[in-house]
Tab-separated table of C-alpha atoms in Angstrom:
chain	number	residue	atom	x	y	z
M	1	MET	CA	13.484	-28.776	-32.747
M	2	THR	CA	11.575	-31.137	-34.959
M	3	ARG	CA	9.585	-31.081	-38.119
M	4	ILE	CA	5.672	-31.511	-37.832
M	5	THR	CA	2.716	-31.834	-40.136
M	6	LEU	CA	-0.174	-30.084	-38.976
M	7	SER	CA	-3.957	-31.334	-39.439
M	8	THR	CA	-4.271	-28.914	-42.169
M	9	GLY	CA	-1.410	-30.417	-44.132
M	10	ALA	CA	0.901	-27.607	-43.617
M	11	SER	CA	4.532	-28.182	-42.571
M	12	ALA	CA	6.090	-26.350	-39.638
M	13	TRP	CA	9.068	-26.191	-37.212
M	14	MET	CA	8.368	-27.180	-33.756
M	15	VAL	CA	10.858	-25.280	-31.427
M	16	THR	CA	11.209	-26.652	-27.733
M	17	ARG	CA	14.591	-25.563	-26.114
M	18	TYR	CA	14.557	-22.523	-24.143
M	19	THR	CA	17.632	-21.081	-26.079
M	20	ASP	CA	15.994	-21.554	-29.510
M	21	VAL	CA	12.368	-20.101	-28.377
M	22	PHE	CA	14.195	-17.267	-27.029
M	23	GLN	CA	15.965	-16.585	-30.327
M	24	VAL	CA	12.814	-16.971	-32.209
M	25	ILE	CA	10.564	-14.808	-30.047
M	26	SER	CA	13.264	-12.024	-29.623
M	27	ASP	CA	14.067	-11.842	-33.311
M	28	GLN	CA	11.325	-9.847	-34.962
M	29	ALA	CA	13.618	-9.460	-38.306
M	30	ARG	CA	14.029	-12.934	-39.243
M	31	PHE	CA	10.797	-14.344	-37.509
M	32	SER	CA	7.906	-12.375	-38.825
M	33	SER	CA	4.502	-12.384	-37.310
M	34	GLU	CA	2.764	-10.506	-40.145
M	35	ALA	CA	0.830	-13.188	-41.295
M	36	ALA	CA	-2.678	-13.372	-39.049
M	37	ILE	CA	-2.235	-16.668	-37.931
M	38	ASP	CA	-2.633	-17.805	-34.401
M	39	GLY	CA	-2.621	-20.982	-32.398
M	40	PRO	CA	-1.100	-24.683	-33.460
M	41	ILE	CA	-2.963	-25.240	-36.641
M	42	PRO	CA	-1.528	-22.572	-39.321
M	43	VAL	CA	-3.198	-22.954	-42.845
M	44	PRO	CA	-1.251	-23.416	-45.855
M	45	MET	CA	-0.292	-20.131	-47.689
M	46	PRO	CA	-3.164	-18.748	-49.942
M	47	GLU	CA	-2.736	-18.219	-53.260
M	48	GLY	CA	-1.724	-14.629	-53.364
M	49	GLY	CA	-0.565	-14.558	-50.065
M	50	PHE	CA	-2.195	-13.646	-46.792
M	51	PRO	CA	-4.384	-10.467	-47.004
M	52	PRO	CA	-3.185	-7.425	-45.008
M	53	PRO	CA	-3.624	-7.496	-41.346
M	54	ARG	CA	-6.723	-5.741	-39.604
M	55	PRO	CA	-5.380	-2.172	-38.785
M	56	GLY	CA	-4.616	-2.250	-34.946
M	57	PHE	CA	-3.839	-5.728	-34.705
M	58	PHE	CA	-0.220	-4.876	-33.789
M	59	SER	CA	1.259	-8.543	-33.300
M	60	THR	CA	0.810	-8.998	-37.024
M	61	TYR	CA	2.763	-5.498	-37.873
M	62	GLY	CA	6.427	-5.281	-38.786
M	63	PRO	CA	9.036	-4.337	-36.217
M	64	ARG	CA	8.723	-0.530	-36.994
M	65	GLU	CA	4.857	-0.087	-36.704
M	66	HIS	CA	4.811	-2.599	-33.949
M	67	GLY	CA	7.127	-0.531	-31.938
M	68	ARG	CA	5.253	2.483	-32.830
M	69	VAL	CA	1.799	1.298	-31.309
M	70	ARG	CA	3.702	-0.505	-28.287
M	71	ARG	CA	5.342	2.865	-27.121
M	72	MET	CA	1.802	4.365	-27.266
M	73	LEU	CA	0.638	1.568	-25.200
M	74	ASN	CA	3.482	1.282	-22.584
M	75	ALA	CA	2.337	4.078	-20.392
M	76	GLU	CA	-1.155	2.285	-19.942
M	77	PHE	CA	0.866	-0.808	-18.536
M	78	SER	CA	3.512	1.005	-16.667
M	79	ALA	CA	4.694	0.190	-13.233
M	80	ARG	CA	3.040	3.649	-11.847
M	81	ARG	CA	-0.293	2.805	-13.920
M	82	MET	CA	-0.517	-0.737	-11.983
M	83	ARG	CA	0.248	0.557	-8.788
M	84	GLU	CA	-2.617	3.058	-9.615
M	85	PHE	CA	-4.753	0.005	-10.329
M	86	LEU	CA	-3.778	-2.050	-7.362
M	87	PRO	CA	-6.718	-0.995	-5.089
M	88	ARG	CA	-9.298	-1.552	-7.562
M	89	VAL	CA	-7.622	-5.109	-8.030
M	90	GLU	CA	-8.031	-5.783	-4.281
M	91	THR	CA	-11.959	-4.374	-4.401
M	92	VAL	CA	-12.832	-6.704	-7.244
M	93	VAL	CA	-11.112	-9.876	-5.850
M	94	ASP	CA	-12.822	-9.325	-2.558
M	95	ASP	CA	-16.084	-8.721	-4.163
M	96	CYS	CA	-16.037	-11.767	-5.922
M	97	LEU	CA	-14.921	-13.631	-2.765
M	98	ASP	CA	-17.763	-12.283	-0.989
M	99	ALA	CA	-20.076	-13.313	-3.564
M	100	ILE	CA	-18.774	-16.806	-3.308
M	101	ASP	CA	-19.043	-17.129	0.444
M	102	ARG	CA	-22.557	-15.598	0.411
M	103	LEU	CA	-23.900	-18.182	-1.817
M	104	GLY	CA	-22.115	-21.054	-0.199
M	105	PRO	CA	-20.651	-24.368	-1.696
M	106	PRO	CA	-20.416	-25.592	-3.919
M	107	ALA	CA	-18.994	-22.879	-6.219
M	108	ASP	CA	-17.564	-22.992	-9.746
M	109	LEU	CA	-14.127	-21.344	-9.347
M	110	VAL	CA	-13.633	-20.621	-12.899
M	111	ALA	CA	-16.942	-18.551	-13.739
M	112	ASP	CA	-17.118	-16.974	-10.338
M	113	PHE	CA	-13.650	-16.226	-9.495
M	114	ALA	CA	-10.794	-17.208	-12.207
M	115	LEU	CA	-12.512	-15.734	-15.037
M	116	ALA	CA	-14.590	-13.194	-13.152
M	117	VAL	CA	-11.767	-11.176	-11.409
M	118	PRO	CA	-9.314	-10.673	-14.625
M	119	SER	CA	-12.159	-10.230	-17.137
M	120	ARG	CA	-13.995	-7.374	-15.076
M	121	LEU	CA	-10.699	-5.592	-14.391
M	122	PHE	CA	-9.706	-5.955	-17.927
M	123	PHE	CA	-13.092	-4.373	-19.232
M	124	GLU	CA	-12.848	-1.608	-16.792
M	125	LEU	CA	-9.453	-0.655	-17.844
M	126	LEU	CA	-10.370	-0.205	-21.291
M	127	GLY	CA	-13.539	1.349	-19.901
M	128	ILE	CA	-16.214	-0.649	-21.572
M	129	PRO	CA	-19.619	-0.443	-20.042
M	130	GLU	CA	-20.758	-2.962	-17.675
M	131	SER	CA	-23.923	-3.822	-19.773
M	132	ASP	CA	-21.992	-4.602	-22.871
M	133	ARG	CA	-19.458	-7.004	-21.384
M	134	PRO	CA	-21.526	-10.486	-21.500
M	135	GLY	CA	-22.000	-10.352	-25.290
M	136	LEU	CA	-18.244	-9.216	-26.068
M	137	LEU	CA	-17.092	-12.182	-23.511
M	138	SER	CA	-19.102	-14.772	-25.761
M	139	HIS	CA	-17.229	-13.410	-29.010
M	140	VAL	CA	-13.781	-13.460	-27.067
M	141	ASP	CA	-14.609	-17.323	-25.977
M	142	MET	CA	-15.790	-18.133	-29.755
M	143	LEU	CA	-12.329	-16.704	-31.304
M	144	LEU	CA	-9.988	-17.982	-28.577
M	145	ASP	CA	-11.310	-21.344	-29.163
M	146	PHE	CA	-9.030	-23.249	-31.654
M	147	THR	CA	-11.897	-26.028	-32.419
M	148	ALA	CA	-14.858	-23.390	-33.058
M	149	ASP	CA	-16.419	-23.279	-36.726
M	150	PRO	CA	-14.322	-20.917	-38.855
M	151	GLN	CA	-17.792	-19.146	-40.138
M	152	ASP	CA	-19.029	-18.540	-36.230
M	153	GLN	CA	-15.746	-17.382	-35.642
M	154	ALA	CA	-15.709	-14.876	-38.643
M	155	VAL	CA	-19.269	-13.891	-37.180
M	156	ALA	CA	-18.095	-13.076	-33.900
M	157	PHE	CA	-14.888	-11.084	-35.107
M	158	GLY	CA	-17.282	-8.925	-37.186
M	159	GLU	CA	-19.627	-8.345	-34.229
M	160	LEU	CA	-16.524	-7.534	-31.815
M	161	ASP	CA	-15.170	-4.947	-34.510
M	162	THR	CA	-18.582	-3.366	-35.146
M	163	TYR	CA	-18.731	-2.940	-31.487
M	164	MET	CA	-15.405	-1.477	-30.958
M	165	SER	CA	-15.909	0.717	-34.055
M	166	GLY	CA	-18.784	2.021	-32.562
M	167	PHE	CA	-17.066	2.461	-28.800
M	168	VAL	CA	-14.192	4.339	-30.432
M	169	GLY	CA	-16.725	6.803	-32.046
M	170	GLU	CA	-18.322	7.563	-28.761
M	171	CYS	CA	-14.757	7.900	-27.206
M	172	ARG	CA	-14.079	10.549	-30.054
M	173	ARG	CA	-17.282	12.488	-29.280
M	174	ARG	CA	-17.070	12.672	-25.533
M	175	THR	CA	-14.593	11.965	-22.675
M	176	VAL	CA	-14.957	8.154	-21.670
M	177	PRO	CA	-12.728	7.087	-18.786
M	178	GLY	CA	-10.426	4.134	-19.610
M	179	LEU	CA	-7.275	3.116	-21.947
M	180	VAL	CA	-9.305	3.565	-25.039
M	181	GLY	CA	-10.390	7.018	-24.035
M	182	ARG	CA	-7.024	8.005	-22.778
M	183	LEU	CA	-5.423	6.594	-26.166
M	184	ILE	CA	-7.492	8.944	-28.293
M	185	THR	CA	-6.922	11.718	-26.070
M	186	SER	CA	-3.172	11.418	-26.249
M	187	HIS	CA	-2.689	9.747	-29.778
M	188	GLY	CA	-5.989	10.460	-31.332
M	189	ALA	CA	-3.969	12.415	-34.209
M	190	GLU	CA	-1.731	9.843	-35.193
M	191	LEU	CA	-4.631	6.803	-35.225
M	192	SER	CA	-7.383	6.324	-37.382
M	193	ASP	CA	-10.583	5.073	-35.582
M	194	SER	CA	-10.199	2.008	-37.362
M	195	GLU	CA	-6.612	1.259	-35.874
M	196	VAL	CA	-8.033	2.230	-32.183
M	197	ALA	CA	-10.589	-0.403	-32.731
M	198	GLY	CA	-8.537	-2.974	-33.851
M	199	ILE	CA	-6.040	-2.073	-30.930
M	200	ALA	CA	-8.664	-2.558	-28.448
M	201	ALA	CA	-10.054	-5.679	-30.033
M	202	GLN	CA	-6.548	-7.261	-29.584
M	203	LEU	CA	-6.039	-6.322	-26.109
M	204	LEU	CA	-9.278	-7.317	-25.264
M	205	LEU	CA	-8.530	-10.880	-27.069
M	206	ALA	CA	-5.095	-11.068	-24.917
M	207	GLY	CA	-6.248	-9.310	-22.039
M	208	TYR	CA	-7.629	-11.934	-19.644
M	209	ALA	CA	-7.683	-15.188	-20.704
M	210	THR	CA	-4.272	-16.265	-19.738
M	211	THR	CA	-4.626	-14.723	-16.253
M	212	SER	CA	-7.800	-16.719	-15.854
M	213	GLY	CA	-6.429	-19.911	-16.877
M	214	THR	CA	-3.388	-19.473	-14.644
M	215	ILE	CA	-5.322	-18.873	-11.581
M	216	ALA	CA	-7.678	-21.644	-12.556
M	217	LEU	CA	-5.188	-24.237	-12.943
M	218	GLY	CA	-2.893	-22.669	-10.211
M	219	VAL	CA	-5.616	-23.264	-7.695
M	220	LEU	CA	-6.433	-26.806	-8.949
M	221	LEU	CA	-2.286	-27.400	-8.886
M	222	LEU	CA	-2.214	-26.212	-5.029
M	223	LEU	CA	-5.166	-28.404	-4.186
M	224	TYR	CA	-2.800	-31.204	-5.037
M	225	HIS	CA	0.234	-29.676	-3.131
M	226	PRO	CA	-1.398	-28.601	0.219
M	227	ASP	CA	2.007	-27.936	1.590
M	228	GLN	CA	2.600	-25.348	-0.786
M	229	ALA	CA	-0.802	-23.755	-0.311
M	230	ALA	CA	-0.366	-23.912	3.308
M	231	ALA	CA	2.947	-21.909	2.878
M	232	LEU	CA	1.023	-19.151	0.946
M	233	ARG	CA	-1.855	-19.070	3.410
M	234	ASP	CA	0.137	-18.420	6.096
M	235	GLY	CA	2.576	-16.076	4.716
M	236	SER	CA	5.761	-18.028	5.031
M	237	ALA	CA	6.156	-18.526	1.248
M	238	ASP	CA	7.476	-15.712	-1.105
M	239	THR	CA	4.196	-14.944	-3.264
M	240	ASP	CA	6.330	-13.283	-5.946
M	241	HIS	CA	8.494	-16.566	-6.507
M	242	ALA	CA	4.929	-18.577	-6.225
M	243	VAL	CA	3.388	-16.505	-9.054
M	244	GLU	CA	6.513	-16.888	-11.078
M	245	GLU	CA	6.514	-20.709	-10.581
M	246	LEU	CA	2.811	-20.974	-11.483
M	247	LEU	CA	3.252	-19.062	-14.733
M	248	ARG	CA	6.460	-21.085	-15.799
M	249	HIS	CA	5.158	-24.467	-14.707
M	250	LEU	CA	1.685	-23.890	-16.335
M	251	SER	CA	2.711	-21.933	-19.316
M	252	VAL	CA	-1.127	-21.890	-20.155
M	253	VAL	CA	-0.260	-19.897	-23.610
M	254	ALA	CA	1.370	-23.180	-25.089
M	255	PHE	CA	2.063	-21.378	-28.905
M	256	GLY	CA	0.882	-18.044	-29.353
M	257	LYS	CA	1.868	-16.855	-32.647
M	258	VAL	CA	2.772	-18.710	-35.736
M	259	PHE	CA	5.951	-17.122	-37.171
M	260	THR	CA	6.980	-17.143	-40.543
M	261	ALA	CA	10.869	-17.297	-41.174
M	262	ALA	CA	11.484	-14.031	-43.121
M	263	GLU	CA	14.821	-15.395	-44.699
M	264	ASP	CA	17.008	-18.343	-44.534
M	265	THR	CA	18.285	-18.882	-40.862
M	266	THR	CA	19.503	-21.274	-38.427
M	267	VAL	CA	17.972	-22.306	-35.085
M	268	GLY	CA	19.442	-24.721	-33.027
M	269	GLY	CA	21.951	-25.945	-35.840
M	270	GLN	CA	18.861	-26.540	-37.929
M	271	LYS	CA	18.358	-24.852	-41.245
M	272	VAL	CA	15.175	-22.897	-41.254
M	273	ARG	CA	14.142	-21.644	-44.985
M	274	ALA	CA	12.343	-18.470	-45.852
M	275	GLY	CA	8.558	-18.861	-45.645
M	276	GLU	CA	8.469	-21.669	-43.430
M	277	TYR	CA	6.645	-21.920	-40.534
M	278	VAL	CA	7.731	-21.602	-36.794
M	279	LEU	CA	5.935	-22.417	-33.654
M	280	CYS	CA	7.400	-22.155	-30.196
M	281	HIS	CA	6.309	-24.770	-27.511
M	282	LEU	CA	6.346	-22.496	-24.481
M	283	PRO	CA	5.881	-25.225	-21.503
M	284	SER	CA	8.873	-27.276	-23.097
M	285	ALA	CA	11.091	-24.203	-23.127
M	286	ASN	CA	10.223	-23.261	-19.648
M	287	ARG	CA	11.099	-26.791	-18.366
M	288	ASP	CA	14.420	-26.991	-20.153
M	289	ARG	CA	16.959	-28.858	-18.023
M	290	ASP	CA	19.546	-26.330	-19.218
M	291	LEU	CA	17.388	-23.731	-16.807
M	292	GLY	CA	17.935	-26.027	-13.759
M	293	PRO	CA	17.201	-29.566	-12.479
M	294	GLY	CA	13.583	-30.847	-11.703
M	295	LEU	CA	11.797	-28.239	-13.603
M	296	ASP	CA	8.985	-30.815	-14.279
M	297	ARG	CA	8.064	-30.750	-10.766
M	298	PHE	CA	5.900	-27.648	-9.288
M	299	ASP	CA	7.838	-25.983	-6.380
M	300	ILE	CA	7.244	-22.476	-5.113
M	301	SER	CA	10.093	-22.498	-2.881
M	302	ARG	CA	12.930	-22.507	-5.457
M	303	GLU	CA	14.433	-19.491	-6.755
M	304	PRO	CA	12.451	-18.508	-9.933
M	305	PRO	CA	14.316	-19.833	-13.431
M	306	PRO	CA	13.896	-17.348	-16.156
M	307	HIS	CA	10.760	-18.351	-18.242
M	308	LEU	CA	9.169	-17.169	-21.588
M	309	ALA	CA	5.430	-17.322	-20.284
M	310	PHE	CA	5.085	-13.712	-21.115
M	311	GLY	CA	7.149	-13.781	-24.392
M	312	HIS	CA	10.354	-11.536	-24.601
M	313	GLY	CA	11.625	-8.312	-25.664
M	314	PRO	CA	9.400	-6.598	-28.412
M	315	ARG	CA	7.071	-9.625	-27.897
M	316	HIS	CA	7.057	-9.642	-24.187
M	317	CYS	CA	3.114	-9.213	-22.833
M	318	LEU	CA	1.990	-5.502	-22.136
M	319	GLY	CA	-0.409	-6.793	-19.557
M	320	ALA	CA	2.411	-8.919	-17.805
M	321	GLU	CA	2.574	-6.839	-14.600
M	322	LEU	CA	-1.333	-6.495	-14.121
M	323	ALA	CA	-1.425	-10.335	-14.709
M	324	ARG	CA	1.184	-10.804	-12.015
M	325	MET	CA	-0.746	-8.601	-9.685
M	326	GLU	CA	-3.819	-10.121	-10.353
M	327	ILE	CA	-2.504	-13.954	-9.893
M	328	ARG	CA	-0.886	-12.958	-6.806
M	329	ILE	CA	-3.719	-11.030	-5.028
M	330	GLY	CA	-6.461	-13.512	-6.121
M	331	ILE	CA	-4.805	-16.750	-5.317
M	332	SER	CA	-3.413	-15.644	-1.989
M	333	ARG	CA	-6.676	-14.083	-0.654
M	334	LEU	CA	-8.721	-16.922	-2.021
M	335	LEU	CA	-6.668	-19.547	0.097
M	336	ARG	CA	-6.690	-17.500	3.178
M	337	ARG	CA	-10.647	-16.711	3.002
M	338	PHE	CA	-11.299	-20.248	2.402
M	339	PRO	CA	-8.490	-22.514	4.270
M	340	GLY	CA	-10.784	-25.739	3.949
M	341	LEU	CA	-10.848	-25.359	-0.001
M	342	ARG	CA	-11.263	-28.603	-1.827
M	343	LEU	CA	-12.842	-29.976	-5.012
M	344	ALA	CA	-16.335	-30.943	-4.899
M	345	VAL	CA	-16.100	-33.506	-7.845
M	346	PRO	CA	-13.599	-36.306	-8.483
M	347	PHE	CA	-10.489	-35.143	-10.774
M	348	ASP	CA	-11.372	-37.227	-13.687
M	349	GLU	CA	-14.850	-35.268	-13.963
M	350	LEU	CA	-12.812	-32.163	-14.912
M	351	ARG	CA	-12.841	-31.075	-18.506
M	352	PHE	CA	-9.646	-29.006	-19.665
M	353	THR	CA	-9.409	-26.988	-22.457
M	354	PRO	CA	-6.245	-27.673	-24.720
M	355	MET	CA	-7.484	-26.505	-27.874
M	356	ASN	CA	-7.573	-22.844	-26.801
M	357	ALA	CA	-5.495	-20.138	-27.128
M	358	ALA	CA	-4.950	-20.461	-23.293
M	359	TYR	CA	-5.068	-23.841	-21.607
M	360	SER	CA	-7.350	-23.836	-18.665
M	361	VAL	CA	-10.144	-26.060	-17.188
M	362	GLU	CA	-13.939	-25.681	-18.218
M	363	SER	CA	-15.401	-25.406	-14.594
M	364	LEU	CA	-13.919	-26.163	-11.136
M	365	PRO	CA	-16.467	-27.263	-8.560
M	366	VAL	CA	-15.213	-26.487	-5.207
M	367	ALA	CA	-16.329	-26.659	-1.613
M	368	TRP	CA	-15.076	-25.523	1.732
């Protein structure tokens, strides 16, 4: 744990050890996420404090209200619901692979697969019409980019919010298949339209970018570990272990929420004062030597150690099982469909996205 000064001049504690990160993420009472700040660049506290979070963005709610919304959403991401969704995941993966095969090499594995599969599935899960998806994708891309102009982001958020408000109104007027429609049917009397729109917007912002980054970087990683790719392709490797190793090793969400200490407390023997910022560095936590030896090395054959790629406890990712399913099915079927898969450009031509809510690669040209 160390003190850092961010580019804005704000000071924060950077927490890097697994045990300490686990403590911060798990403790909603002492480490608040009510300030609506994400990513590694928190701003100094504005005069008069932060404005109230937008209704429905439950990641910024206090423990009681956060739990209330989570309980409403749990059924939508339950094991039963994911089993029901499995055939659709397989169909979408195969559709994208068919399109790649039909068009022939080279293909951009980000646009054509790693982004296409999880974004298409998540829009379907929410019930968003296909014609509306391209515009929403561009808004989400803007809002996840830590280097984007704040004014442009404000415009993108306003347009996303306006869309979701209209979509919720449509779901109130008639039966619309999907999560938003079911949420209104089951809990519409407890939730205002504004809160439902906020919930839908937050789910969309968190729903597919992390999975996309893990698939894209996971494929790239496997191309540089052909023996492990071969083990996945021929079925000799445990695919569930492989998915956990990809999630742990890549940890594409480096920081997530910026927490604020709600009271004086201690983390890793270090005193943290009330009001101070705390950032959790998940890639470091997930490679902590206390979890086992050699965790800087990628190895799908290892017994998966615990990791915090999906957070923990009340801050555990709602869509974790959906993400695991998409990664497992997507990568295994891709490797089997294209056994000769290889990079179509030199590695040093690839461009990565470190200043983004989900680390990834901008494009991944491949041939086979």
